GROMACS .gro file of C-alpha atoms in nm:
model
   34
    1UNK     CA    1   3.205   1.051   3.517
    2UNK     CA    2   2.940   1.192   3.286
    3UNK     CA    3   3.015   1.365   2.962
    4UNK     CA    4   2.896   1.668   2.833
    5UNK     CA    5   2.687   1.562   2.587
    6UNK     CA    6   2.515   1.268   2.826
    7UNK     CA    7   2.416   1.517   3.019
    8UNK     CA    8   2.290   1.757   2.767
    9UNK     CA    9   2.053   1.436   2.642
   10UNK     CA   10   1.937   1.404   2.969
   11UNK     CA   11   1.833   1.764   2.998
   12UNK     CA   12   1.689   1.796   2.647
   13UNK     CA   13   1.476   1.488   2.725
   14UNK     CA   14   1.360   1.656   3.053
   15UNK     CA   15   1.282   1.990   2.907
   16UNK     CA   16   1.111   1.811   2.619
   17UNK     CA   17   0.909   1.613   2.910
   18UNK     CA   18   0.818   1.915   3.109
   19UNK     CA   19   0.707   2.112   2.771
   20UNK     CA   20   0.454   1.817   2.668
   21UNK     CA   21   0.301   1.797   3.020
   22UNK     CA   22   0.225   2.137   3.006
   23UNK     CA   23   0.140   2.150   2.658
   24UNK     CA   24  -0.141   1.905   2.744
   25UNK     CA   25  -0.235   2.076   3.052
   26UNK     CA   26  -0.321   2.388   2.847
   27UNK     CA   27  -0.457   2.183   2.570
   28UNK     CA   28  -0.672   2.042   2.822
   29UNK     CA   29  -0.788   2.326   2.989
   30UNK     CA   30  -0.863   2.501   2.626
   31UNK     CA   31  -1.047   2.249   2.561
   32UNK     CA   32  -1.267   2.309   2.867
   33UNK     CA   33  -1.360   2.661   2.800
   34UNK     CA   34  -1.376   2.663   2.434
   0.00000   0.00000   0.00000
């Protein structure tokens, strides 16, 4: 059994992953038509 604040790491890493992939997807595509 997981506790709450496992699982809150878990999901603050996630979000933090899925922010910095799209953060360098725009960055990336800035980049382009700058």
């Amino acid at each position: 059994m997981w506790s709450d604040a496992a699982f809150v790491l878990i999901f603050l890493v996630y979000f933090a992953w899925l922010n910095w992939r799209e953060f360098k997807a725009w960055k990336r595509r800035h980049d382009l038509y700058d």
